[in-house]
Amino acid sequence: MKKTVLHKAIALLGAITMLAGVAACGHSNNADESGNGLKKVTFMLSWAPDTNHIGVYVAKNKGYFKQVGLDVDIVAVAQAGAEQAANNGQADFALSNLTNVGMYTTKGTKIKQVMQVQQKPSAIWCSLASNKAIKSPKDFDGKTFATFGSNESDAVIRRMIQTDGGKGTFDKVTVGTSTFQTLSSGKADFGGFYATWEGVQADMYGPKLNCFTEPDYGVPGNADTIGIITSDKTISSNPTLVRKFVQATKKGYEYAYSHPDDAAAILVKEAPDANLKLAFVKKSMKTIVDGQYWGDPAKIKDGSFVFGTNDTKGAQQYFDFLAKEDAYTDSHGKTVHTVPVAKNISTDEFLK
């Protein structure tokens, strides 16, 4: 699961096939105006459509983009990933997170997060509930981890096991289809999911899971700083475009947070190729709202928290942890010890 793990895996295993009917490549940052006088803009998914993307679908459906002069195409993720697509101009904007942005900047990309939707971790690390040998993370010791391959996930699991009193040693198997299937087949004992999506899936449809969260077992900061990214080039060359997109997208997510059932119906309608069940999407949104994953509604209402603000403090704590665990590598795969600086790879200037 997670960031460069789950996100990239679902991007490659899910979205490309699920969204075969959607244009798989975007326009450049110099996109022409559409026939109706709106500026054409490309937003790239970071994996298959889900409630992390819902605000963009709402903004398009409700006409928020058109109101600011934009014609937004929502496109399937490129094989190289949403971050590279934003970096090279294949997409104007994309969904990612500060963790991924930090990882990619160590490899030379020039991208920034311009709005953060999710304000706290949603990662869950789970075994099947039927596996009675695992009662807490220390029981992951010596077991097999279903992984998509990432230094980051290894560091997280190792820290959780050690915090719980274990040694932090485990075997790994690369997931070929889905983590659920890998666990159910007996090829692995535990893997990573998201509480707001796969956790809901497990509750509603099975298999039942026994899960543990990172903050409870020694992993610092916020690993799941999911939000909207664009290139440094787009920010410098067309800040007006960035502001328009961010403002309309923010409005879409705020609507979804206030009207979760309606937003769920919009996602199901606007992403038909994903074959999403309305009851499932509604439950996902309820989990997000009840858990205040996008921020405290009371603070948003009274203005003490601006929806979309980047959590640079939480991100930096997580970055520092990853650096200590030698999780950062350059474009050649060599370990680097230069820690990304969250304040340098994000900005809140377009939220105002």
mmCIF file with all atom_site columns, C-alpha atoms in Angstrom, residues 150-350:
data_model
loop_
_atom_site.group_PDB
_atom_site.id
_atom_site.type_symbol
_atom_site.label_atom_id
_atom_site.label_alt_id
_atom_site.label_comp_id
_atom_site.label_asym_id
_atom_site.label_entity_id
_atom_site.label_seq_id
_atom_site.pdbx_PDB_ins_code
_atom_site.Cartn_x
_atom_site.Cartn_y
_atom_site.Cartn_z
_atom_site.occupancy
_atom_site.B_iso_or_equiv
_atom_site.pdbx_formal_charge
_atom_site.auth_seq_id
_atom_site.auth_comp_id
_atom_site.auth_asym_id
_atom_site.auth_atom_id
_atom_site.pdbx_PDB_model_num
ATOM 1   C CA . SER A 1 150 ? 9.101   0.495   -1.810  1.00 0.00 ? 150 SER A CA 1
ATOM 2   C CA . ASN A 1 151 ? 11.738  1.526   0.688   1.00 0.00 ? 151 ASN A CA 1
ATOM 3   C CA . GLU A 1 152 ? 9.038   3.676   2.262   1.00 0.00 ? 152 GLU A CA 1
ATOM 4   C CA . SER A 1 153 ? 6.662   0.848   3.136   1.00 0.00 ? 153 SER A CA 1
ATOM 5   C CA . ASP A 1 154 ? 9.543   -1.254  4.445   1.00 0.00 ? 154 ASP A CA 1
ATOM 6   C CA . ALA A 1 155 ? 10.543  1.588   6.775   1.00 0.00 ? 155 ALA A CA 1
ATOM 7   C CA . VAL A 1 156 ? 6.994   1.998   8.052   1.00 0.00 ? 156 VAL A CA 1
ATOM 8   C CA . ILE A 1 157 ? 6.462   -1.697  8.749   1.00 0.00 ? 157 ILE A CA 1
ATOM 9   C CA . ARG A 1 158 ? 9.860   -2.029  10.416  1.00 0.00 ? 158 ARG A CA 1
ATOM 10  C CA . ARG A 1 159 ? 9.135   0.922   12.721  1.00 0.00 ? 159 ARG A CA 1
ATOM 11  C CA . MET A 1 160 ? 5.674   -0.387  13.640  1.00 0.00 ? 160 MET A CA 1
ATOM 12  C CA . ILE A 1 161 ? 7.014   -3.838  14.488  1.00 0.00 ? 161 ILE A CA 1
ATOM 13  C CA . GLN A 1 162 ? 9.891   -2.457  16.548  1.00 0.00 ? 162 GLN A CA 1
ATOM 14  C CA . THR A 1 163 ? 7.653   -0.009  18.419  1.00 0.00 ? 163 THR A CA 1
ATOM 15  C CA . ASP A 1 164 ? 5.439   -2.948  19.347  1.00 0.00 ? 164 ASP A CA 1
ATOM 16  C CA . GLY A 1 165 ? 8.414   -4.894  20.716  1.00 0.00 ? 165 GLY A CA 1
ATOM 17  C CA . GLY A 1 166 ? 9.426   -6.965  17.698  1.00 0.00 ? 166 GLY A CA 1
ATOM 18  C CA . LYS A 1 167 ? 12.683  -7.141  15.754  1.00 0.00 ? 167 LYS A CA 1
ATOM 19  C CA . GLY A 1 168 ? 11.409  -5.647  12.505  1.00 0.00 ? 168 GLY A CA 1
ATOM 20  C CA . THR A 1 169 ? 12.316  -8.531  10.233  1.00 0.00 ? 169 THR A CA 1
ATOM 21  C CA . PHE A 1 170 ? 9.913   -9.834  7.610   1.00 0.00 ? 170 PHE A CA 1
ATOM 22  C CA . ASP A 1 171 ? 9.781   -11.516 4.232   1.00 0.00 ? 171 ASP A CA 1
ATOM 23  C CA . LYS A 1 172 ? 8.225   -9.887  1.177   1.00 0.00 ? 172 LYS A CA 1
ATOM 24  C CA . VAL A 1 173 ? 6.249   -10.946 -1.847  1.00 0.00 ? 173 VAL A CA 1
ATOM 25  C CA . THR A 1 174 ? 5.383   -8.621  -4.708  1.00 0.00 ? 174 THR A CA 1
ATOM 26  C CA . VAL A 1 175 ? 1.669   -8.197  -5.238  1.00 0.00 ? 175 VAL A CA 1
ATOM 27  C CA . GLY A 1 176 ? 0.614   -9.249  -8.711  1.00 0.00 ? 176 GLY A CA 1
ATOM 28  C CA . THR A 1 177 ? -3.097  -8.431  -8.657  1.00 0.00 ? 177 THR A CA 1
ATOM 29  C CA . SER A 1 178 ? -4.499  -7.131  -5.390  1.00 0.00 ? 178 SER A CA 1
ATOM 30  C CA . THR A 1 179 ? -3.432  -7.248  -1.766  1.00 0.00 ? 179 THR A CA 1
ATOM 31  C CA . PHE A 1 180 ? -6.761  -8.814  -0.818  1.00 0.00 ? 180 PHE A CA 1
ATOM 32  C CA . GLN A 1 181 ? -6.161  -11.686 -3.235  1.00 0.00 ? 181 GLN A CA 1
ATOM 33  C CA . THR A 1 182 ? -2.556  -12.105 -2.142  1.00 0.00 ? 182 THR A CA 1
ATOM 34  C CA . LEU A 1 183 ? -3.582  -12.449 1.515   1.00 0.00 ? 183 LEU A CA 1
ATOM 35  C CA . SER A 1 184 ? -6.543  -14.700 0.742   1.00 0.00 ? 184 SER A CA 1
ATOM 36  C CA . SER A 1 185 ? -4.348  -17.006 -1.336  1.00 0.00 ? 185 SER A CA 1
ATOM 37  C CA . GLY A 1 186 ? -1.953  -17.470 1.581   1.00 0.00 ? 186 GLY A CA 1
ATOM 38  C CA . LYS A 1 187 ? 1.005   -16.043 -0.335  1.00 0.00 ? 187 LYS A CA 1
ATOM 39  C CA . ALA A 1 188 ? 1.374   -13.257 2.259   1.00 0.00 ? 188 ALA A CA 1
ATOM 40  C CA . ASP A 1 189 ? 0.338   -12.612 5.851   1.00 0.00 ? 189 ASP A CA 1
ATOM 41  C CA . PHE A 1 190 ? -0.196  -8.851  5.868   1.00 0.00 ? 190 PHE A CA 1
ATOM 42  C CA . GLY A 1 191 ? -0.345  -5.796  3.635   1.00 0.00 ? 191 GLY A CA 1
ATOM 43  C CA . GLY A 1 192 ? -1.322  -2.160  3.394   1.00 0.00 ? 192 GLY A CA 1
ATOM 44  C CA . PHE A 1 193 ? -4.667  -0.530  2.671   1.00 0.00 ? 193 PHE A CA 1
ATOM 45  C CA . TYR A 1 194 ? -6.547  2.737   3.202   1.00 0.00 ? 194 TYR A CA 1
ATOM 46  C CA . ALA A 1 195 ? -9.215  3.015   5.882   1.00 0.00 ? 195 ALA A CA 1
ATOM 47  C CA . THR A 1 196 ? -11.297 5.292   3.664   1.00 0.00 ? 196 THR A CA 1
ATOM 48  C CA . TRP A 1 197 ? -11.415 2.897   0.700   1.00 0.00 ? 197 TRP A CA 1
ATOM 49  C CA . GLU A 1 198 ? -10.197 -0.694  1.063   1.00 0.00 ? 198 GLU A CA 1
ATOM 50  C CA . GLY A 1 199 ? -11.126 -0.622  4.742   1.00 0.00 ? 199 GLY A CA 1
ATOM 51  C CA . VAL A 1 200 ? -14.682 0.229   3.731   1.00 0.00 ? 200 VAL A CA 1
ATOM 52  C CA . GLN A 1 201 ? -14.580 -2.470  1.063   1.00 0.00 ? 201 GLN A CA 1
ATOM 53  C CA . ALA A 1 202 ? -13.523 -5.066  3.631   1.00 0.00 ? 202 ALA A CA 1
ATOM 54  C CA . ASP A 1 203 ? -16.260 -4.019  6.052   1.00 0.00 ? 203 ASP A CA 1
ATOM 55  C CA . MET A 1 204 ? -18.974 -4.157  3.417   1.00 0.00 ? 204 MET A CA 1
ATOM 56  C CA . TYR A 1 205 ? -17.941 -7.070  1.243   1.00 0.00 ? 205 TYR A CA 1
ATOM 57  C CA . GLY A 1 206 ? -15.113 -8.891  3.012   1.00 0.00 ? 206 GLY A CA 1
ATOM 58  C CA . PRO A 1 207 ? -12.703 -10.389 3.669   1.00 0.00 ? 207 PRO A CA 1
ATOM 59  C CA . LYS A 1 208 ? -12.679 -9.055  7.227   1.00 0.00 ? 208 LYS A CA 1
ATOM 60  C CA . LEU A 1 209 ? -9.387  -7.503  8.297   1.00 0.00 ? 209 LEU A CA 1
ATOM 61  C CA . ASN A 1 210 ? -7.432  -6.970  11.515  1.00 0.00 ? 210 ASN A CA 1
ATOM 62  C CA . CYS A 1 211 ? -5.727  -3.602  11.119  1.00 0.00 ? 211 CYS A CA 1
ATOM 63  C CA . PHE A 1 212 ? -3.225  -1.290  12.791  1.00 0.00 ? 212 PHE A CA 1
ATOM 64  C CA . THR A 1 213 ? -2.474  2.387   12.134  1.00 0.00 ? 213 THR A CA 1
ATOM 65  C CA . GLU A 1 214 ? 0.903   4.108   11.830  1.00 0.00 ? 214 GLU A CA 1
ATOM 66  C CA . PRO A 1 215 ? 0.484   6.827   14.502  1.00 0.00 ? 215 PRO A CA 1
ATOM 67  C CA . ASP A 1 216 ? -0.322  4.180   17.107  1.00 0.00 ? 216 ASP A CA 1
ATOM 68  C CA . TYR A 1 217 ? 2.970   2.386   16.451  1.00 0.00 ? 217 TYR A CA 1
ATOM 69  C CA . GLY A 1 218 ? 5.687   4.993   16.261  1.00 0.00 ? 218 GLY A CA 1
ATOM 70  C CA . VAL A 1 219 ? 5.500   6.383   12.726  1.00 0.00 ? 219 VAL A CA 1
ATOM 71  C CA . PRO A 1 220 ? 5.678   10.190  13.056  1.00 0.00 ? 220 PRO A CA 1
ATOM 72  C CA . GLY A 1 221 ? 3.937   12.895  11.080  1.00 0.00 ? 221 GLY A CA 1
ATOM 73  C CA . ASN A 1 222 ? 1.420   12.617  8.274   1.00 0.00 ? 222 ASN A CA 1
ATOM 74  C CA . ALA A 1 223 ? 2.255   10.136  5.542   1.00 0.00 ? 223 ALA A CA 1
ATOM 75  C CA . ASP A 1 224 ? -0.992  10.628  3.632   1.00 0.00 ? 224 ASP A CA 1
ATOM 76  C CA . THR A 1 225 ? -0.913  14.301  2.637   1.00 0.00 ? 225 THR A CA 1
ATOM 77  C CA . ILE A 1 226 ? -3.072  13.746  -0.439  1.00 0.00 ? 226 ILE A CA 1
ATOM 78  C CA . GLY A 1 227 ? -3.699  16.767  -2.630  1.00 0.00 ? 227 GLY A CA 1
ATOM 79  C CA . ILE A 1 228 ? -3.336  18.560  -5.952  1.00 0.00 ? 228 ILE A CA 1
ATOM 80  C CA . ILE A 1 229 ? 0.028   19.017  -7.665  1.00 0.00 ? 229 ILE A CA 1
ATOM 81  C CA . THR A 1 230 ? 1.338   20.940  -10.644 1.00 0.00 ? 230 THR A CA 1
ATOM 82  C CA . SER A 1 231 ? 4.727   21.821  -12.074 1.00 0.00 ? 231 SER A CA 1
ATOM 83  C CA . ASP A 1 232 ? 6.951   24.684  -10.930 1.00 0.00 ? 232 ASP A CA 1
ATOM 84  C CA . LYS A 1 233 ? 6.870   25.785  -14.566 1.00 0.00 ? 233 LYS A CA 1
ATOM 85  C CA . THR A 1 234 ? 3.084   26.108  -14.580 1.00 0.00 ? 234 THR A CA 1
ATOM 86  C CA . ILE A 1 235 ? 3.152   28.054  -11.304 1.00 0.00 ? 235 ILE A CA 1
ATOM 87  C CA . SER A 1 236 ? 5.709   30.533  -12.623 1.00 0.00 ? 236 SER A CA 1
ATOM 88  C CA . SER A 1 237 ? 4.345   30.875  -16.158 1.00 0.00 ? 237 SER A CA 1
ATOM 89  C CA . ASN A 1 238 ? 0.613   30.877  -15.465 1.00 0.00 ? 238 ASN A CA 1
ATOM 90  C CA . PRO A 1 239 ? -0.239  31.574  -11.806 1.00 0.00 ? 239 PRO A CA 1
ATOM 91  C CA . THR A 1 240 ? -3.703  32.784  -12.822 1.00 0.00 ? 240 THR A CA 1
ATOM 92  C CA . LEU A 1 241 ? -4.497  29.343  -14.234 1.00 0.00 ? 241 LEU A CA 1
ATOM 93  C CA . VAL A 1 242 ? -3.279  27.665  -11.052 1.00 0.00 ? 242 VAL A CA 1
ATOM 94  C CA . ARG A 1 243 ? -5.385  29.958  -8.888  1.00 0.00 ? 243 ARG A CA 1
ATOM 95  C CA . LYS A 1 244 ? -8.517  29.342  -10.965 1.00 0.00 ? 244 LYS A CA 1
ATOM 96  C CA . PHE A 1 245 ? -8.061  25.579  -10.879 1.00 0.00 ? 245 PHE A CA 1
ATOM 97  C CA . VAL A 1 246 ? -7.291  25.460  -7.160  1.00 0.00 ? 246 VAL A CA 1
ATOM 98  C CA . GLN A 1 247 ? -10.200 27.722  -6.219  1.00 0.00 ? 247 GLN A CA 1
ATOM 99  C CA . ALA A 1 248 ? -12.717 25.704  -8.253  1.00 0.00 ? 248 ALA A CA 1
ATOM 100 C CA . THR A 1 249 ? -11.312 22.384  -7.036  1.00 0.00 ? 249 THR A CA 1
ATOM 101 C CA . LYS A 1 250 ? -11.382 23.576  -3.429  1.00 0.00 ? 250 LYS A CA 1
ATOM 102 C CA . LYS A 1 251 ? -15.044 24.469  -3.884  1.00 0.00 ? 251 LYS A CA 1
ATOM 103 C CA . GLY A 1 252 ? -15.687 20.959  -5.234  1.00 0.00 ? 252 GLY A CA 1
ATOM 104 C CA . TYR A 1 253 ? -14.091 19.243  -2.252  1.00 0.00 ? 253 TYR A CA 1
ATOM 105 C CA . GLU A 1 254 ? -15.833 21.565  0.199   1.00 0.00 ? 254 GLU A CA 1
ATOM 106 C CA . TYR A 1 255 ? -19.165 20.694  -1.410  1.00 0.00 ? 255 TYR A CA 1
ATOM 107 C CA . ALA A 1 256 ? -18.344 16.988  -1.152  1.00 0.00 ? 256 ALA A CA 1
ATOM 108 C CA . TYR A 1 257 ? -17.433 17.365  2.533   1.00 0.00 ? 257 TYR A CA 1
ATOM 109 C CA . SER A 1 258 ? -20.755 19.129  3.221   1.00 0.00 ? 258 SER A CA 1
ATOM 110 C CA . HIS A 1 259 ? -22.912 16.995  0.892   1.00 0.00 ? 259 HIS A CA 1
ATOM 111 C CA . PRO A 1 260 ? -21.236 13.561  0.945   1.00 0.00 ? 260 PRO A CA 1
ATOM 112 C CA . ASP A 1 261 ? -24.152 11.531  -0.417  1.00 0.00 ? 261 ASP A CA 1
ATOM 113 C CA . ASP A 1 262 ? -24.730 13.874  -3.352  1.00 0.00 ? 262 ASP A CA 1
ATOM 114 C CA . ALA A 1 263 ? -21.005 13.942  -4.095  1.00 0.00 ? 263 ALA A CA 1
ATOM 115 C CA . ALA A 1 264 ? -20.936 10.130  -4.030  1.00 0.00 ? 264 ALA A CA 1
ATOM 116 C CA . ALA A 1 265 ? -23.690 10.022  -6.646  1.00 0.00 ? 265 ALA A CA 1
ATOM 117 C CA . ILE A 1 266 ? -21.761 12.498  -8.795  1.00 0.00 ? 266 ILE A CA 1
ATOM 118 C CA . LEU A 1 267 ? -18.600 10.352  -8.685  1.00 0.00 ? 267 LEU A CA 1
ATOM 119 C CA . VAL A 1 268 ? -20.526 7.217   -9.665  1.00 0.00 ? 268 VAL A CA 1
ATOM 120 C CA . LYS A 1 269 ? -22.159 9.085   -12.548 1.00 0.00 ? 269 LYS A CA 1
ATOM 121 C CA . GLU A 1 270 ? -19.066 10.914  -13.790 1.00 0.00 ? 270 GLU A CA 1
ATOM 122 C CA . ALA A 1 271 ? -16.721 7.894   -13.643 1.00 0.00 ? 271 ALA A CA 1
ATOM 123 C CA . PRO A 1 272 ? -18.868 5.137   -15.184 1.00 0.00 ? 272 PRO A CA 1
ATOM 124 C CA . ASP A 1 273 ? -15.916 3.037   -16.351 1.00 0.00 ? 273 ASP A CA 1
ATOM 125 C CA . ALA A 1 274 ? -14.898 2.514   -12.721 1.00 0.00 ? 274 ALA A CA 1
ATOM 126 C CA . ASN A 1 275 ? -18.144 0.594   -12.060 1.00 0.00 ? 275 ASN A CA 1
ATOM 127 C CA . LEU A 1 276 ? -18.442 2.009   -8.548  1.00 0.00 ? 276 LEU A CA 1
ATOM 128 C CA . LYS A 1 277 ? -21.323 0.985   -6.294  1.00 0.00 ? 277 LYS A CA 1
ATOM 129 C CA . LEU A 1 278 ? -23.193 3.965   -4.875  1.00 0.00 ? 278 LEU A CA 1
ATOM 130 C CA . ALA A 1 279 ? -23.596 2.419   -1.417  1.00 0.00 ? 279 ALA A CA 1
ATOM 131 C CA . PHE A 1 280 ? -19.847 1.793   -1.263  1.00 0.00 ? 280 PHE A CA 1
ATOM 132 C CA . VAL A 1 281 ? -18.911 5.337   -2.293  1.00 0.00 ? 281 VAL A CA 1
ATOM 133 C CA . LYS A 1 282 ? -21.410 6.767   0.200   1.00 0.00 ? 282 LYS A CA 1
ATOM 134 C CA . LYS A 1 283 ? -19.846 4.662   2.966   1.00 0.00 ? 283 LYS A CA 1
ATOM 135 C CA . SER A 1 284 ? -16.386 5.850   1.953   1.00 0.00 ? 284 SER A CA 1
ATOM 136 C CA . MET A 1 285 ? -17.503 9.472   2.153   1.00 0.00 ? 285 MET A CA 1
ATOM 137 C CA . LYS A 1 286 ? -19.169 8.830   5.508   1.00 0.00 ? 286 LYS A CA 1
ATOM 138 C CA . THR A 1 287 ? -15.875 7.411   6.779   1.00 0.00 ? 287 THR A CA 1
ATOM 139 C CA . ILE A 1 288 ? -14.048 10.521  5.565   1.00 0.00 ? 288 ILE A CA 1
ATOM 140 C CA . VAL A 1 289 ? -16.571 12.895  7.132   1.00 0.00 ? 289 VAL A CA 1
ATOM 141 C CA . ASP A 1 290 ? -16.944 11.020  10.427  1.00 0.00 ? 290 ASP A CA 1
ATOM 142 C CA . GLY A 1 291 ? -13.170 10.706  10.747  1.00 0.00 ? 291 GLY A CA 1
ATOM 143 C CA . GLN A 1 292 ? -12.642 14.365  9.828   1.00 0.00 ? 292 GLN A CA 1
ATOM 144 C CA . TYR A 1 293 ? -9.962  13.272  7.368   1.00 0.00 ? 293 TYR A CA 1
ATOM 145 C CA . TRP A 1 294 ? -10.220 16.522  5.415   1.00 0.00 ? 294 TRP A CA 1
ATOM 146 C CA . GLY A 1 295 ? -10.140 18.765  8.472   1.00 0.00 ? 295 GLY A CA 1
ATOM 147 C CA . ASP A 1 296 ? -12.325 19.731  11.425  1.00 0.00 ? 296 ASP A CA 1
ATOM 148 C CA . PRO A 1 297 ? -15.623 21.053  9.966   1.00 0.00 ? 297 PRO A CA 1
ATOM 149 C CA . ALA A 1 298 ? -16.087 23.408  12.939  1.00 0.00 ? 298 ALA A CA 1
ATOM 150 C CA . LYS A 1 299 ? -12.685 25.012  12.327  1.00 0.00 ? 299 LYS A CA 1
ATOM 151 C CA . ILE A 1 300 ? -13.370 25.236  8.609   1.00 0.00 ? 300 ILE A CA 1
ATOM 152 C CA . LYS A 1 301 ? -16.692 26.947  9.348   1.00 0.00 ? 301 LYS A CA 1
ATOM 153 C CA . ASP A 1 302 ? -15.273 29.490  11.805  1.00 0.00 ? 302 ASP A CA 1
ATOM 154 C CA . GLY A 1 303 ? -12.285 30.213  9.576   1.00 0.00 ? 303 GLY A CA 1
ATOM 155 C CA . SER A 1 304 ? -9.594  28.998  11.962  1.00 0.00 ? 304 SER A CA 1
ATOM 156 C CA . PHE A 1 305 ? -8.607  26.359  9.385   1.00 0.00 ? 305 PHE A CA 1
ATOM 157 C CA . VAL A 1 306 ? -8.556  27.030  5.652   1.00 0.00 ? 306 VAL A CA 1
ATOM 158 C CA . PHE A 1 307 ? -9.675  23.982  3.682   1.00 0.00 ? 307 PHE A CA 1
ATOM 159 C CA . GLY A 1 308 ? -6.825  22.752  1.496   1.00 0.00 ? 308 GLY A CA 1
ATOM 160 C CA . THR A 1 309 ? -3.947  24.012  3.656   1.00 0.00 ? 309 THR A CA 1
ATOM 161 C CA . ASN A 1 310 ? -0.747  21.994  3.292   1.00 0.00 ? 310 ASN A CA 1
ATOM 162 C CA . ASP A 1 311 ? 0.339   20.214  6.473   1.00 0.00 ? 311 ASP A CA 1
ATOM 163 C CA . THR A 1 312 ? 4.035   20.988  6.100   1.00 0.00 ? 312 THR A CA 1
ATOM 164 C CA . LYS A 1 313 ? 4.755   20.202  9.758   1.00 0.00 ? 313 LYS A CA 1
ATOM 165 C CA . GLY A 1 314 ? 3.271   16.716  9.619   1.00 0.00 ? 314 GLY A CA 1
ATOM 166 C CA . ALA A 1 315 ? 4.829   16.063  6.217   1.00 0.00 ? 315 ALA A CA 1
ATOM 167 C CA . GLN A 1 316 ? 8.282   17.146  7.401   1.00 0.00 ? 316 GLN A CA 1
ATOM 168 C CA . GLN A 1 317 ? 8.141   14.859  10.426  1.00 0.00 ? 317 GLN A CA 1
ATOM 169 C CA . TYR A 1 318 ? 7.417   11.978  8.087   1.00 0.00 ? 318 TYR A CA 1
ATOM 170 C CA . PHE A 1 319 ? 10.146  13.042  5.633   1.00 0.00 ? 319 PHE A CA 1
ATOM 171 C CA . ASP A 1 320 ? 12.714  13.157  8.454   1.00 0.00 ? 320 ASP A CA 1
ATOM 172 C CA . PHE A 1 321 ? 11.673  9.669   9.535   1.00 0.00 ? 321 PHE A CA 1
ATOM 173 C CA . LEU A 1 322 ? 12.081  8.305   5.999   1.00 0.00 ? 322 LEU A CA 1
ATOM 174 C CA . ALA A 1 323 ? 15.515  9.916   5.676   1.00 0.00 ? 323 ALA A CA 1
ATOM 175 C CA . LYS A 1 324 ? 16.709  8.240   8.871   1.00 0.00 ? 324 LYS A CA 1
ATOM 176 C CA . GLU A 1 325 ? 15.520  4.944   7.404   1.00 0.00 ? 325 GLU A CA 1
ATOM 177 C CA . ASP A 1 326 ? 17.482  5.532   4.151   1.00 0.00 ? 326 ASP A CA 1
ATOM 178 C CA . ALA A 1 327 ? 14.264  5.493   2.126   1.00 0.00 ? 327 ALA A CA 1
ATOM 179 C CA . TYR A 1 328 ? 15.249  8.252   -0.330  1.00 0.00 ? 328 TYR A CA 1
ATOM 180 C CA . THR A 1 329 ? 17.039  7.445   -3.581  1.00 0.00 ? 329 THR A CA 1
ATOM 181 C CA . ASP A 1 330 ? 18.132  9.443   -6.604  1.00 0.00 ? 330 ASP A CA 1
ATOM 182 C CA . SER A 1 331 ? 17.184  8.749   -10.228 1.00 0.00 ? 331 SER A CA 1
ATOM 183 C CA . HIS A 1 332 ? 19.837  6.015   -10.327 1.00 0.00 ? 332 HIS A CA 1
ATOM 184 C CA . GLY A 1 333 ? 18.523  4.229   -7.242  1.00 0.00 ? 333 GLY A CA 1
ATOM 185 C CA . LYS A 1 334 ? 21.381  5.392   -5.026  1.00 0.00 ? 334 LYS A CA 1
ATOM 186 C CA . THR A 1 335 ? 20.489  6.257   -1.427  1.00 0.00 ? 335 THR A CA 1
ATOM 187 C CA . VAL A 1 336 ? 20.522  9.996   -0.763  1.00 0.00 ? 336 VAL A CA 1
ATOM 188 C CA . HIS A 1 337 ? 20.489  11.720  2.614   1.00 0.00 ? 337 HIS A CA 1
ATOM 189 C CA . THR A 1 338 ? 19.225  15.125  1.532   1.00 0.00 ? 338 THR A CA 1
ATOM 190 C CA . VAL A 1 339 ? 15.821  15.402  3.183   1.00 0.00 ? 339 VAL A CA 1
ATOM 191 C CA . PRO A 1 340 ? 13.037  17.048  1.133   1.00 0.00 ? 340 PRO A CA 1
ATOM 192 C CA . VAL A 1 341 ? 11.767  20.284  2.687   1.00 0.00 ? 341 VAL A CA 1
ATOM 193 C CA . ALA A 1 342 ? 7.965   20.281  2.821   1.00 0.00 ? 342 ALA A CA 1
ATOM 194 C CA . LYS A 1 343 ? 7.736   24.077  2.742   1.00 0.00 ? 343 LYS A CA 1
ATOM 195 C CA . ASN A 1 344 ? 9.735   24.155  -0.492  1.00 0.00 ? 344 ASN A CA 1
ATOM 196 C CA . ILE A 1 345 ? 7.563   21.636  -2.350  1.00 0.00 ? 345 ILE A CA 1
ATOM 197 C CA . SER A 1 346 ? 4.165   23.044  -1.415  1.00 0.00 ? 346 SER A CA 1
ATOM 198 C CA . THR A 1 347 ? 2.352   26.369  -1.392  1.00 0.00 ? 347 THR A CA 1
ATOM 199 C CA . ASP A 1 348 ? -0.908  27.702  0.040   1.00 0.00 ? 348 ASP A CA 1
ATOM 200 C CA . GLU A 1 349 ? -0.809  30.932  -1.970  1.00 0.00 ? 349 GLU A CA 1
ATOM 201 C CA . PHE A 1 350 ? -3.552  29.844  -4.384  1.00 0.00 ? 350 PHE A CA 1
#
